[in-house]
XYZ file of C-alpha atoms in Angstrom:
481
model
C 38.637 -6.051 17.580
C 36.706 -8.928 16.055
C 38.043 -8.169 12.567
C 41.384 -6.398 12.851
C 41.613 -6.059 9.068
C 38.060 -4.755 8.559
C 39.308 -1.269 7.737
C 41.391 -2.742 4.905
C 38.497 -4.633 3.340
C 35.610 -2.176 3.615
C 35.094 1.459 2.691
C 33.129 3.956 4.754
C 29.426 3.902 3.957
C 26.575 5.999 5.318
C 22.787 5.879 4.913
C 21.485 7.522 1.774
C 19.351 10.620 2.033
C 15.834 10.567 0.640
C 15.583 12.294 -2.761
C 15.472 16.072 -2.404
C 12.235 16.597 -4.400
C 10.476 14.157 -2.074
C 11.874 15.082 1.314
C 11.228 18.825 1.034
C 7.531 17.968 0.729
C 7.449 16.794 4.356
C 9.141 17.275 7.732
C 10.306 13.706 8.301
C 13.959 12.927 8.890
C 16.006 12.913 5.714
C 17.832 9.569 5.940
C 16.791 6.186 4.583
C 17.062 3.140 6.906
C 20.519 1.542 7.082
C 20.493 -2.280 7.095
C 22.012 -3.979 10.135
C 24.412 -6.156 8.135
C 25.890 -3.030 6.543
C 26.149 -1.406 9.949
C 27.989 -4.411 11.372
C 30.389 -4.212 8.437
C 30.987 -0.545 9.186
C 31.654 -1.363 12.841
C 34.307 -3.851 11.708
C 36.320 -0.928 10.306
C 37.170 0.132 13.866
C 40.894 -0.578 14.195
C 42.790 -2.202 17.028
C 44.641 1.121 17.171
C 46.103 0.824 20.668
C 45.311 4.389 21.685
C 41.726 5.241 20.650
C 41.878 8.995 20.081
C 38.120 8.930 19.458
C 37.769 8.839 23.270
C 39.560 12.162 23.485
C 37.582 13.614 20.599
C 34.317 12.855 22.415
C 33.636 15.053 25.477
C 31.547 12.226 26.926
C 34.444 9.792 26.692
C 32.256 7.290 24.849
C 33.684 3.758 24.829
C 33.609 3.676 21.058
C 35.902 0.710 20.245
C 34.038 -1.417 22.778
C 30.584 -0.932 21.326
C 31.881 -1.086 17.763
C 33.297 -4.527 18.528
C 30.079 -5.633 20.218
C 28.030 -4.543 17.201
C 30.340 -6.435 14.861
C 29.873 -9.533 17.054
C 26.077 -9.071 17.015
C 26.043 -8.406 20.787
C 23.622 -5.498 20.583
C 22.274 -5.618 24.134
C 25.774 -5.406 25.567
C 26.507 -2.585 23.122
C 23.690 -0.412 24.493
C 24.926 -1.038 28.029
C 28.366 0.273 27.081
C 26.855 3.203 25.204
C 24.566 4.191 28.073
C 27.486 3.970 30.487
C 28.707 7.319 29.158
C 25.780 8.922 27.318
C 22.246 9.460 28.606
C 20.812 10.344 25.208
C 22.526 8.628 22.255
C 19.407 9.181 20.148
C 20.041 12.933 20.394
C 23.781 12.906 19.750
C 23.404 10.244 17.048
C 21.265 12.718 15.101
C 22.596 16.138 16.105
C 26.250 15.856 17.133
C 28.806 16.809 14.432
C 30.904 13.825 15.595
C 34.244 15.198 16.815
C 35.009 11.548 17.622
C 35.159 10.806 13.905
C 37.515 13.727 13.336
C 39.836 12.144 15.927
C 39.559 8.575 14.565
C 43.015 7.070 13.967
C 41.812 5.568 10.686
C 41.062 9.128 9.558
C 44.770 9.908 9.307
C 45.047 8.049 6.018
C 41.492 6.968 5.136
C 37.859 7.832 5.784
C 37.108 7.489 9.517
C 34.837 4.903 11.089
C 31.105 5.711 10.914
C 30.957 6.133 14.702
C 27.887 8.357 14.753
C 25.781 5.971 12.660
C 26.797 2.982 14.788
C 25.783 4.929 17.886
C 22.393 5.851 16.447
C 21.674 2.315 15.283
C 22.539 0.853 18.699
C 20.109 3.119 20.537
C 17.289 2.669 18.023
C 17.634 -1.120 18.091
C 17.610 -0.977 21.901
C 14.343 0.978 21.938
C 12.770 -1.325 19.353
C 13.859 -4.404 21.322
C 12.434 -3.128 24.607
C 15.798 -3.089 26.349
C 15.461 0.487 27.607
C 13.417 0.729 30.757
C 13.161 3.241 33.601
C 16.096 3.067 36.021
C 14.424 3.395 39.406
C 16.699 4.405 42.307
C 16.879 1.772 45.030
C 17.355 4.389 47.777
C 15.770 7.823 48.177
C 18.006 10.431 49.776
C 15.283 12.905 50.722
C 17.308 15.713 49.129
C 15.569 18.034 46.671
C 17.248 19.469 43.585
C 15.888 22.101 41.193
C 17.125 22.072 37.604
C 16.373 25.279 35.719
C 16.292 24.616 31.986
C 15.336 21.466 30.094
C 17.775 21.388 27.218
C 20.277 18.529 26.898
C 22.435 19.738 29.809
C 19.470 20.109 32.154
C 17.954 16.783 31.134
C 21.249 14.947 31.593
C 21.788 16.484 35.042
C 18.201 15.736 36.035
C 18.322 12.098 34.962
C 21.617 11.457 36.742
C 20.467 13.115 39.964
C 17.132 11.305 39.906
C 18.895 7.984 39.498
C 21.130 8.902 42.450
C 17.985 8.991 44.590
C 17.312 12.725 44.801
C 13.926 14.354 44.240
C 14.448 16.407 41.082
C 12.177 19.082 39.645
C 12.947 20.551 36.208
C 11.671 24.074 35.515
C 11.106 25.059 31.880
C 9.760 28.449 30.830
C 8.391 27.140 27.510
C 5.146 25.184 27.329
C 6.957 21.923 26.561
C 10.126 20.263 27.803
C 13.253 20.116 25.649
C 14.722 23.600 25.213
C 16.350 23.933 21.791
C 15.749 20.229 21.208
C 12.037 21.071 21.176
C 11.759 24.450 19.492
C 15.170 25.071 17.900
C 15.929 21.812 16.097
C 13.718 21.311 13.016
C 11.682 18.136 12.745
C 13.640 16.983 9.690
C 16.791 16.814 11.842
C 15.142 15.133 14.846
C 11.530 14.154 15.045
C 10.140 15.055 18.452
C 8.810 11.564 19.063
C 12.369 10.625 20.010
C 12.420 13.352 22.660
C 9.000 12.326 24.001
C 10.123 8.722 24.265
C 13.004 9.686 26.559
C 10.900 12.084 28.633
C 8.439 9.261 29.298
C 11.308 7.213 30.702
C 12.497 10.108 32.887
C 9.010 10.684 34.301
C 8.740 6.992 35.154
C 12.065 7.235 36.963
C 10.687 10.001 39.165
C 11.816 13.267 37.591
C 9.152 15.992 37.868
C 8.725 18.514 35.058
C 7.152 21.959 35.389
C 6.447 23.741 32.122
C 5.466 27.380 31.528
C 7.494 28.015 34.671
C 10.006 30.847 34.244
C 12.061 31.115 37.411
C 12.622 34.804 37.998
C 9.395 35.514 36.115
C 6.090 33.845 36.924
C 7.925 31.565 39.382
C 9.590 33.631 42.138
C 13.310 33.032 42.507
C 12.667 32.688 46.245
C 10.968 29.357 45.501
C 14.412 27.875 44.872
C 15.225 28.238 48.575
C 13.067 25.167 49.209
C 15.666 23.020 47.411
C 18.921 21.636 48.760
C 20.691 22.407 45.494
C 19.976 24.273 42.269
C 21.396 23.501 38.825
C 21.306 26.352 36.312
C 21.086 24.915 32.814
C 19.249 27.630 30.951
C 21.499 27.768 27.920
C 22.974 30.617 25.901
C 19.827 32.289 24.644
C 20.726 35.893 23.744
C 21.084 35.997 19.968
C 23.827 38.038 18.324
C 22.240 40.947 16.503
C 23.243 42.942 13.427
C 22.851 46.642 14.344
C 23.168 48.216 10.896
C 20.973 50.757 9.102
C 17.521 49.369 8.339
C 17.554 46.731 11.092
C 14.122 47.903 12.304
C 12.409 47.092 8.999
C 9.681 44.453 8.940
C 10.771 41.074 7.635
C 14.087 40.848 9.512
C 14.056 38.204 12.242
C 16.353 36.270 14.507
C 16.580 32.556 13.693
C 14.956 31.655 16.998
C 12.012 33.882 16.149
C 11.588 31.964 12.898
C 12.330 28.293 13.659
C 9.900 27.583 16.548
C 6.842 28.398 14.432
C 7.374 25.424 12.136
C 7.939 23.139 15.119
C 4.646 24.316 16.606
C 2.884 23.498 13.343
C 4.275 19.963 13.601
C 3.113 19.774 17.231
C -0.404 20.657 16.050
C -0.552 23.941 17.987
C -1.106 26.147 14.933
C -2.019 25.656 11.286
C 0.707 27.838 9.758
C 3.959 29.394 11.011
C 3.736 33.066 12.078
C 6.774 33.835 9.921
C 6.720 32.122 6.542
C 9.211 32.095 3.687
C 6.596 30.972 1.156
C 7.119 32.707 -2.177
C 9.727 35.073 -0.739
C 13.300 35.829 -1.623
C 15.223 34.963 1.529
C 18.676 35.814 2.845
C 20.126 33.908 5.793
C 23.014 35.706 7.490
C 25.229 33.148 9.197
C 26.779 29.964 7.860
C 26.685 27.667 10.899
C 24.327 24.957 12.080
C 21.534 27.389 12.950
C 21.795 28.886 9.481
C 21.508 25.410 7.973
C 18.421 24.745 10.133
C 16.882 27.934 8.738
C 17.859 26.886 5.219
C 16.121 23.509 5.421
C 13.045 25.163 6.908
C 12.975 27.816 4.170
C 13.034 25.082 1.523
C 10.029 23.388 3.130
C 8.190 26.715 3.186
C 8.657 26.922 -0.610
C 10.719 30.098 -0.765
C 11.218 31.679 -4.160
C 14.990 31.825 -3.626
C 17.481 31.720 -0.770
C 21.023 32.998 -0.263
C 23.145 32.163 2.756
C 25.839 34.665 3.766
C 29.046 33.839 5.623
C 31.654 36.480 6.435
C 34.441 33.889 6.649
C 36.247 32.668 3.497
C 35.111 29.419 1.893
C 36.872 26.536 3.676
C 39.110 24.142 1.731
C 37.600 20.868 0.430
C 39.795 18.758 2.726
C 41.321 19.184 6.193
C 43.276 22.439 6.414
C 46.854 22.298 7.664
C 45.930 24.654 10.512
C 43.747 21.901 12.025
C 45.809 18.712 11.811
C 44.524 15.378 13.077
C 43.090 14.800 15.685
C 41.700 18.373 15.859
C 38.272 19.244 14.513
C 39.100 19.978 10.864
C 38.543 23.245 9.088
C 37.015 22.089 5.809
C 34.024 22.620 3.534
C 30.910 20.750 4.662
C 27.571 20.188 2.958
C 24.555 19.496 5.158
C 21.310 17.963 3.943
C 19.824 21.470 3.826
C 22.599 22.736 1.540
C 22.022 19.746 -0.711
C 18.391 20.867 -1.079
C 19.250 24.147 -2.751
C 20.123 27.780 -2.192
C 23.281 29.729 -2.906
C 26.076 29.843 -0.337
C 28.138 33.028 -0.410
C 31.429 33.400 1.467
C 33.529 36.446 2.365
C 30.551 38.803 2.274
C 29.370 41.406 4.780
C 25.958 43.063 4.972
C 26.210 46.855 5.033
C 22.550 47.886 5.387
C 18.955 46.848 4.844
C 16.743 48.720 2.377
C 13.009 49.179 2.813
C 9.921 49.980 0.806
C 7.419 52.742 1.492
C 5.496 50.516 3.922
C 8.493 49.797 6.141
C 9.159 46.290 4.849
C 12.587 45.056 3.854
C 12.925 44.935 0.066
C 16.669 44.369 -0.328
C 20.016 44.455 1.418
C 23.316 45.957 0.401
C 26.429 43.821 0.837
C 30.067 43.847 -0.172
C 32.896 41.366 -0.370
C 35.523 41.307 2.370
C 39.102 40.125 2.643
C 40.231 38.374 5.801
C 43.407 39.785 7.312
C 45.336 39.434 10.550
C 46.570 42.613 12.224
C 48.696 42.212 15.380
C 47.434 38.664 15.680
C 43.775 39.716 15.476
C 41.475 38.716 12.640
C 39.866 41.569 10.726
C 37.766 41.862 7.583
C 38.500 44.652 5.122
C 36.067 45.742 2.459
C 36.907 44.935 -1.143
C 36.411 48.279 -2.855
C 33.992 48.297 -5.749
C 32.208 45.138 -4.620
C 29.005 46.777 -3.329
C 25.934 44.848 -4.471
C 22.206 45.114 -3.816
C 20.290 41.856 -3.346
C 16.458 41.900 -3.375
C 14.809 40.059 -0.488
C 11.567 40.043 1.472
C 12.772 37.960 4.439
C 16.091 38.118 6.285
C 17.018 35.596 8.976
C 19.846 36.358 11.401
C 21.674 33.162 12.395
C 24.954 34.501 13.758
C 25.077 32.611 17.023
C 24.437 33.533 20.636
C 26.297 35.871 22.972
C 25.396 34.353 26.339
C 22.597 33.674 28.814
C 19.792 36.084 29.598
C 21.112 38.148 32.506
C 17.898 39.806 33.604
C 15.452 37.911 35.757
C 16.827 34.720 37.295
C 20.581 35.405 37.145
C 20.204 38.991 38.280
C 17.909 38.028 41.149
C 20.123 35.152 42.297
C 23.186 37.376 42.315
C 25.450 34.917 40.503
C 28.704 36.321 39.194
C 29.445 36.397 35.474
C 32.768 35.837 33.783
C 34.289 38.320 31.297
C 32.424 36.620 28.431
C 29.060 37.172 30.112
C 28.503 33.542 31.085
C 27.849 32.371 34.633
C 31.165 32.047 36.463
C 31.870 28.696 38.104
C 34.508 26.834 40.051
C 36.151 23.544 39.085
C 33.316 21.832 40.975
C 30.630 23.514 38.830
C 29.627 25.802 41.716
C 28.676 29.464 41.353
C 29.429 32.109 43.960
C 25.968 31.499 45.473
C 25.777 28.677 48.000
C 24.301 25.422 46.653
C 23.831 26.869 43.160
C 25.644 25.112 40.294
C 25.765 25.735 36.554
C 26.300 23.571 33.473
C 25.851 23.667 29.725
C 25.883 26.750 27.537
C 24.860 29.018 30.425
C 28.322 28.488 31.912
C 30.337 27.338 28.920
C 28.952 29.559 26.192
C 27.356 28.411 22.945
C 28.590 24.911 22.181
C 27.671 21.417 20.954
C 25.008 19.052 22.259
C 27.671 16.511 23.218
C 29.358 19.092 25.458
C 25.995 19.960 27.025
C 25.282 16.339 27.964
C 28.828 15.852 29.256
C 28.563 18.993 31.381
C 25.164 17.932 32.712
C 26.558 14.566 33.785
C 29.624 16.110 35.404
C 27.620 18.788 37.184
C 25.254 16.119 38.530
C 28.219 14.266 40.032
C 29.401 17.473 41.705
C 25.937 18.179 43.122
C 25.583 14.615 44.398
C 28.984 14.846 46.103
C 28.074 18.181 47.673
C 24.803 16.788 49.035
C 26.028 13.371 50.173
C 29.744 13.848 50.841
C 30.637 11.381 48.073
C 29.314 10.260 44.699
C 29.283 7.228 42.443
C 28.105 9.234 39.457
C 30.576 9.483 36.571
C 32.123 12.859 35.759
C 33.616 13.055 32.259
C 34.654 16.716 32.544
C 36.107 19.309 34.863
C 34.468 22.731 34.750
C 36.358 25.331 32.771
């Protein structure tokens, strides 16, 4: 490293967030700009640690010490080359990835870890601003055709890699715009869609074809896939986990993915107001993960009267729990920008039923506290007697995760086998039981992180290229599991 004692001289520093009263008035991203000199100082904290465990923490195998050193030396154009060597979309991961690389940082054993995620984001944004990112046009066309079904991060990564390998790639997306959850699941304040459009423009220039409003197995016959030499299934894990308790059929109870897209469509200019609004309502969000936080930030911008967020798990400890020692992803209490904006977080609570008014609208829910216990090695939650409470609400958002891919339509018609968890079964070479049909991302892995999706898309692309050509030069960071 350029400054082997940087970590001893400088403390971890991140961009400041815009003041809460100001940022909840708009949908712009929440962070203030971070000056380059400060960023270079942060990059200098990267240690000459010998074995960079951050590589192992990152599913993409990002060459983190290399581009940290290049940033410190003011070699930004070389830094983006090293970053792009492993990651197609650093502007996505730099905004949306929870940074398992930082959890695995050697410096994090005894100090705050290196600001890897912010260095990554700054590299890619400087590269765009400097005009260093241009379409990568394949020098040879193979004449092979590949269909990619799904345009989330896994599908986009697979499509870009296969296009650059010289194949003719068509991406099918059932929504009216490309991007999957990047488009209609991630709120604008977490990633403005101009960053997605910028990358799609590059991909189109490279030769990737996009077909929107094209649901394979629906308005696009599955038989159309027979015209392709290979098919990549990258449709994601889209079936939301439900809460089948008394009162679930009342009006005002919605899945998160019924609620979030409306605000994104307002920002796209499609509609003037979201179909489901939290304005003036008392809101309860059931689920304490990232999707719940996305709902929370959106609720604040809708001007809800109040908001509570329920989590059945106990409140995590303030620092890394002993059950998740370094370099594992730590169990600990985290505060997102949305939590900083308001609302009450409630842990160790379970919703018993929803209560309605005479018109069939939800007016309240009944919940109770629970105690986490382990019986025969299995985690259970037992009710704390006497803790029943009624909480008034006019809007309930279910953000409890996803159970797997949609099985009707495409998967059913293709005849692909599913594993015991309901995901598409695959071999170590990303292949399904159907000839020339491969799978990557959440559709095969189950609900996971954006960094895993991109890594799987890249690895699946390498497997497809090898199957079509007998060999491949595409990198493959992962083996299918």
